[in-house]
PDB file of C-alpha atoms in Angstrom:
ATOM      1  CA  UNK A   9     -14.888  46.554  49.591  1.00 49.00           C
ATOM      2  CA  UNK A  10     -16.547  49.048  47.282  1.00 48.00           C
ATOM      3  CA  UNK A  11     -12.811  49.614  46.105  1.00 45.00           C
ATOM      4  CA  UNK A  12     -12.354  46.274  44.843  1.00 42.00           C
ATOM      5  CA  UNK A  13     -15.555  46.274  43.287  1.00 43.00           C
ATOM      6  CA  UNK A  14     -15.114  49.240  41.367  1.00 39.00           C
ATOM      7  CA  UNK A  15     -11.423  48.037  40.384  1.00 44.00           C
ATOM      8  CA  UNK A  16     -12.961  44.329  39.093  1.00 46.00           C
ATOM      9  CA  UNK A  17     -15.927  46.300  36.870  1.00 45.00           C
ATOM     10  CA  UNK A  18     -13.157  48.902  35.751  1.00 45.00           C
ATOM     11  CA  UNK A  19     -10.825  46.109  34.377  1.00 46.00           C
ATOM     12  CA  UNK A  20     -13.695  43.615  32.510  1.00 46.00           C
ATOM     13  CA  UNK A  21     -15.240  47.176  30.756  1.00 47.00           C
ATOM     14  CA  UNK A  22     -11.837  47.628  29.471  1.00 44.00           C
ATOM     15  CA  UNK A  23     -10.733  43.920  28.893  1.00 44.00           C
ATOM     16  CA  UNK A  24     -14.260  43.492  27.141  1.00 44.00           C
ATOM     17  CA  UNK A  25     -13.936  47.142  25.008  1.00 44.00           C
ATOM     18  CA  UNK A  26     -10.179  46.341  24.189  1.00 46.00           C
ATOM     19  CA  UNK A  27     -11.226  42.929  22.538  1.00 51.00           C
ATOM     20  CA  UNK A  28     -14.443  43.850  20.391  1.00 65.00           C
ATOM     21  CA  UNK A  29     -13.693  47.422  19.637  1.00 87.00           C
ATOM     22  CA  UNK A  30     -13.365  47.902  15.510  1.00 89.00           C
ATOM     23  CA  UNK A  31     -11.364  49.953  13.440  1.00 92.00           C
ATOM     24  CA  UNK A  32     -13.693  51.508  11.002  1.00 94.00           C
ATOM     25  CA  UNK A  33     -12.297  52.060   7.429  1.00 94.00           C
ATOM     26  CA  UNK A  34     -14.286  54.351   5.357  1.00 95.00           C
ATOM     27  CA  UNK A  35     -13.298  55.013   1.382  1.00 95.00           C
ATOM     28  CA  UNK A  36     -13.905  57.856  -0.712  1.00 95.00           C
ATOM     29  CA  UNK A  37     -17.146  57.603  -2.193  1.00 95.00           C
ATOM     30  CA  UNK A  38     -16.834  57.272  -5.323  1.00 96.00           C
ATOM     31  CA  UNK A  39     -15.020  53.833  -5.108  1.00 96.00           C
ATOM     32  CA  UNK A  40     -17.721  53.251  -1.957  1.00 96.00           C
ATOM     33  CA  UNK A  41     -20.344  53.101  -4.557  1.00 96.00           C
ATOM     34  CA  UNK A  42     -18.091  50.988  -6.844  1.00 95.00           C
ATOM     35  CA  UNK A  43     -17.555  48.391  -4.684  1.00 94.00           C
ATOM     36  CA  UNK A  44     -21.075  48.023  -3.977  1.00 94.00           C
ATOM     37  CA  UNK A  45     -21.790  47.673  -7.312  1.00 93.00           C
ATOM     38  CA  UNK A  46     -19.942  44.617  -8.063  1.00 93.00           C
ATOM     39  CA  UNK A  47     -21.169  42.962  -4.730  1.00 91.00           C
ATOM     40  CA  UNK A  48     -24.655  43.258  -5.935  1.00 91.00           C
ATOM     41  CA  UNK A  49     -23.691  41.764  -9.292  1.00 90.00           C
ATOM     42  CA  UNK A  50     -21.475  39.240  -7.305  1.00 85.00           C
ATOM     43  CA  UNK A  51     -23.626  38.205  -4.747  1.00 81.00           C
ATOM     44  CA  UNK A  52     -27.463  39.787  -4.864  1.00 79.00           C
ATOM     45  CA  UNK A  53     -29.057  37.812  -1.919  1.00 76.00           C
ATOM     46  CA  UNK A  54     -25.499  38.389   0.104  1.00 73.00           C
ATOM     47  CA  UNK A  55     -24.887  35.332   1.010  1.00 70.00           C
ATOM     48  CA  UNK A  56     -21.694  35.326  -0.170  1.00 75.00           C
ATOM     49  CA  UNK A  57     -18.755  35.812   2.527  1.00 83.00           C
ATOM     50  CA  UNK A  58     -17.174  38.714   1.306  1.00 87.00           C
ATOM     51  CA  UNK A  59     -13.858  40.539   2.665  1.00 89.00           C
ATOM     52  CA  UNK A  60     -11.643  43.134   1.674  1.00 92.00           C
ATOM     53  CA  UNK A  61      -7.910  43.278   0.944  1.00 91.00           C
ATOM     54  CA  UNK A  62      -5.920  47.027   1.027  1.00 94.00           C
ATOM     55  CA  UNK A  63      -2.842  47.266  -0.432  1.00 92.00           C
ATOM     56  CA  UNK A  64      -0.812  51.143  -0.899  1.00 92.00           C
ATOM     57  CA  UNK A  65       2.123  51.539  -3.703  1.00 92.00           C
ATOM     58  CA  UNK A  66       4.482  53.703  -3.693  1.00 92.00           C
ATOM     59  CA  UNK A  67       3.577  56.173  -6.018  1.00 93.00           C
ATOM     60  CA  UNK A  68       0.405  56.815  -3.265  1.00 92.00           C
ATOM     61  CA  UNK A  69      -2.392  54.358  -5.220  1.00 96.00           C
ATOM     62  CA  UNK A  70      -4.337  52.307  -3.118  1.00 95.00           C
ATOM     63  CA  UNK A  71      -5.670  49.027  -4.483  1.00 94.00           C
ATOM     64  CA  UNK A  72      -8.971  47.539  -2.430  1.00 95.00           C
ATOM     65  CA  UNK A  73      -9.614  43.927  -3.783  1.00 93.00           C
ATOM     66  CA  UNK A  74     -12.615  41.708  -2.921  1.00 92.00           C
ATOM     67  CA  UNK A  75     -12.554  38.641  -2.272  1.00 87.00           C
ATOM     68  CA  UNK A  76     -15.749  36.417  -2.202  1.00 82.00           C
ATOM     69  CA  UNK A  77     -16.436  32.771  -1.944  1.00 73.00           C
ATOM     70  CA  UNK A  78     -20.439  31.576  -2.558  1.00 63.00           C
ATOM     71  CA  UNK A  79     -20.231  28.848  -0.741  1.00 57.00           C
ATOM     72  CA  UNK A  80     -19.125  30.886   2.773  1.00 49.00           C
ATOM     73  CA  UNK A  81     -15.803  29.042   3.141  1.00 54.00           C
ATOM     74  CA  UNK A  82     -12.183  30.794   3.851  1.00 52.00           C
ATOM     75  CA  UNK A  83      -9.202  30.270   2.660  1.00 52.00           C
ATOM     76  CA  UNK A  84      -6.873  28.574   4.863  1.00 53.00           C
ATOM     77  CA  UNK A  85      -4.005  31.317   4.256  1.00 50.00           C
ATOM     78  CA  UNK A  86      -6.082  34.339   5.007  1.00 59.00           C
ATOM     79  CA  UNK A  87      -8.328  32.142   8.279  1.00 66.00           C
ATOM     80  CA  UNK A  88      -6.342  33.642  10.731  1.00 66.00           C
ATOM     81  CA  UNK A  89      -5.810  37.101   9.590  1.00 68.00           C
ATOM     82  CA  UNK A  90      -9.443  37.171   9.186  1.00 74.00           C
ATOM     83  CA  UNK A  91     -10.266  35.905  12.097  1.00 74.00           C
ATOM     84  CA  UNK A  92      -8.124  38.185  14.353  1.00 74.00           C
ATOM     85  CA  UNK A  93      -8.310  41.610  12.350  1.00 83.00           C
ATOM     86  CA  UNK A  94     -10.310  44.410  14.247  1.00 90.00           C
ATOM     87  CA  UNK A  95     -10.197  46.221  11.018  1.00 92.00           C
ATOM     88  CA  UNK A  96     -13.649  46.474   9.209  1.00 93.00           C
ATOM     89  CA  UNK A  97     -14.834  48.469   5.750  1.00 95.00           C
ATOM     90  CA  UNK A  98     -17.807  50.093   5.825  1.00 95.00           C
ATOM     91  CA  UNK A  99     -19.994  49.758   2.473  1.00 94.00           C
ATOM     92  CA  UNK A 100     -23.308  51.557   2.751  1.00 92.00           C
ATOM     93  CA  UNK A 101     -24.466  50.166   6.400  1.00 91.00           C
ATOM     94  CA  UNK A 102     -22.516  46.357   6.089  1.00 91.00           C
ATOM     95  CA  UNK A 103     -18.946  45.981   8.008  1.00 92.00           C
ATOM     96  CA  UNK A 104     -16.939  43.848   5.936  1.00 92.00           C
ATOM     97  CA  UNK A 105     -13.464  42.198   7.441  1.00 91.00           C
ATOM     98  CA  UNK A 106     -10.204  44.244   6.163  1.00 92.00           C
ATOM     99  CA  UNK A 107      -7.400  43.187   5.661  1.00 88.00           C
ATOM    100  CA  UNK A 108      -3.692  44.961   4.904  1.00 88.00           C
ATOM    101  CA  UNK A 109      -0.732  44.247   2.666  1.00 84.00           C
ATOM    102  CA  UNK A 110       1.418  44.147   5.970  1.00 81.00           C
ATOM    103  CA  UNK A 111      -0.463  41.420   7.449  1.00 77.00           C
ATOM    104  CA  UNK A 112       1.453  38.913   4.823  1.00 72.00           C
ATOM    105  CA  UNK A 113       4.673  40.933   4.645  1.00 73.00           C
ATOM    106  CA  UNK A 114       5.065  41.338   8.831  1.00 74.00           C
ATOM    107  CA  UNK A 115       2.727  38.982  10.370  1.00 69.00           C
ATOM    108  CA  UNK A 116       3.311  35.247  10.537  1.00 66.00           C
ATOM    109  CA  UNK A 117       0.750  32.355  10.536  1.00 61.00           C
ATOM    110  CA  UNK A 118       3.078  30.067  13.070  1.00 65.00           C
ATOM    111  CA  UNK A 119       3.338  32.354  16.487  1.00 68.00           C
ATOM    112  CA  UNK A 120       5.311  29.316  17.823  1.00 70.00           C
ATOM    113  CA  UNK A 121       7.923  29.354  15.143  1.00 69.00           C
ATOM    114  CA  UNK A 122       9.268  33.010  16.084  1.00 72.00           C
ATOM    115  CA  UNK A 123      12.992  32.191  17.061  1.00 71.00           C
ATOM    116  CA  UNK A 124      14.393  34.257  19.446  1.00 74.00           C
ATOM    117  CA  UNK A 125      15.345  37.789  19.954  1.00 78.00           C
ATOM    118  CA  UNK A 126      17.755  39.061  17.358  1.00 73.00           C
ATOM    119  CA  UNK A 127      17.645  35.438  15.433  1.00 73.00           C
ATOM    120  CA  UNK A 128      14.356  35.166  14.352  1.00 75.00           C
ATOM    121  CA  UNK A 129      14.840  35.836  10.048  1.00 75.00           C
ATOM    122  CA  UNK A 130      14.864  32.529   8.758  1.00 70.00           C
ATOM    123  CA  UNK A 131      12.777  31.032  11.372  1.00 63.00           C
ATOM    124  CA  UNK A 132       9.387  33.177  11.230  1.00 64.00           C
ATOM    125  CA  UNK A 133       6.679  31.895   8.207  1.00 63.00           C
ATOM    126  CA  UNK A 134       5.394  34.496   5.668  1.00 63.00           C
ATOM    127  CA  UNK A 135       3.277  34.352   3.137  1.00 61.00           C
ATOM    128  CA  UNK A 136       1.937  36.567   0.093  1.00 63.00           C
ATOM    129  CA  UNK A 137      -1.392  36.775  -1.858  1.00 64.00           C
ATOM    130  CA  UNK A 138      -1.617  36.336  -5.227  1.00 62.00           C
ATOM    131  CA  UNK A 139      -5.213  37.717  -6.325  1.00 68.00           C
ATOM    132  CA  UNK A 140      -6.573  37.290  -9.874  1.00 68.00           C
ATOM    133  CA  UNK A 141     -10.216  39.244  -9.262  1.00 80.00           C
ATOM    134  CA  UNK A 142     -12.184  42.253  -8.641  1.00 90.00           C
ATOM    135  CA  UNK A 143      -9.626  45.589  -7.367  1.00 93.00           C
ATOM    136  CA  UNK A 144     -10.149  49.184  -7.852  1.00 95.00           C
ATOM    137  CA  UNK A 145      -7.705  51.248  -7.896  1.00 96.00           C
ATOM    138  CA  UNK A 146      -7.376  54.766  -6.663  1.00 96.00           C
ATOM    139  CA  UNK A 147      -5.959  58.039  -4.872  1.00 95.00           C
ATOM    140  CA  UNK A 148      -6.404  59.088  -1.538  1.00 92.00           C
ATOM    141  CA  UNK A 149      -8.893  61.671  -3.022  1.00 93.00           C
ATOM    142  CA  UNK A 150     -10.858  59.217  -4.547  1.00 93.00           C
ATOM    143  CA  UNK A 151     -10.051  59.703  -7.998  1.00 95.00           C
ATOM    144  CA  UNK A 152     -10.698  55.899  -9.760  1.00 95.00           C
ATOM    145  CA  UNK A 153      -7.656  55.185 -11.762  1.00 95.00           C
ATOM    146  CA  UNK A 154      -9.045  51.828 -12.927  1.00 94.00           C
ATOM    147  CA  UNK A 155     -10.917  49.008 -12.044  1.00 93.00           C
ATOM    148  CA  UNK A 156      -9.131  45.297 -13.033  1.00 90.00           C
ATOM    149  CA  UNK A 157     -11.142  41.672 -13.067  1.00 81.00           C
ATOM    150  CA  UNK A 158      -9.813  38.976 -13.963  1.00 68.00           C
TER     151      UNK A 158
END
């Protein structure tokens, strides 16, 4: 009896950690303090809803963009990335939803529109982001290499 017990606790803890544990993201500082910047000037109360797209060329630049919307509504396209990323950025003591570049190019909005093993190109939905807005760009030593918004 005390076996079972143990066996039910042991499987919720790790069906409960699996399910809320984060992936914390933290940037160099110098584009750190940069991003907080422009939320302030974006949103100074921070009531904005505010999340974070991560994108890596090949030359080895990242590109963070923010994305913000006053009136706390989400996109449609990015709902249910958002919704079932783990990923978070950390900008001074606020968690902020990540998302990545691969999300679009590998993940698919439709899970019942997959096909079937070795037929599934041409049958699986992708999308892409076009973004016209605040993104920093920099090196993995966090060198700025510029700052674009449109």
């Amino acid at each position: 009896m005390k076996k079972s017990i143990l066996i039910i606790f042991l499987l919720v803890g790790f069906r409960g950690n699996a399910q809320s544990s984060k992936i914390l993201y933290i940037i160099p500082d110098s584009v750190e303090v940069s991003i907080e910047n422009q939320i302030i000037k974006l949103s100074p109360d921070r009531n904005a809803f505010i999340f974070f797209l991560l994108t890596k060329n090949n030359e080895g630049i990242y590109s963070l963009s923010l994305f913000y919307d006053k009136r706390m509504q989400k996109d449609k396209l990015m709902n249910k990335a958002l919704k079932l990323t783990n990923r978070v950025l950390l900008i001074d003591e606020v968690k902020y939803p990540l998302i990545l570049d691969y999300d679009f190019a590998f993940g698919t909005p439709k899970e019942n529109q997959t096909g079937t093993f070795g037929n599934r190109e041409g049958n699986i939905v992708r999308s892409n982001v076009l973004f016209h807005g605040y993104t920093i760009f920099f090196n993995k030593l966090g060198k700025i290499i510029k700052v674009s918004d449109f």
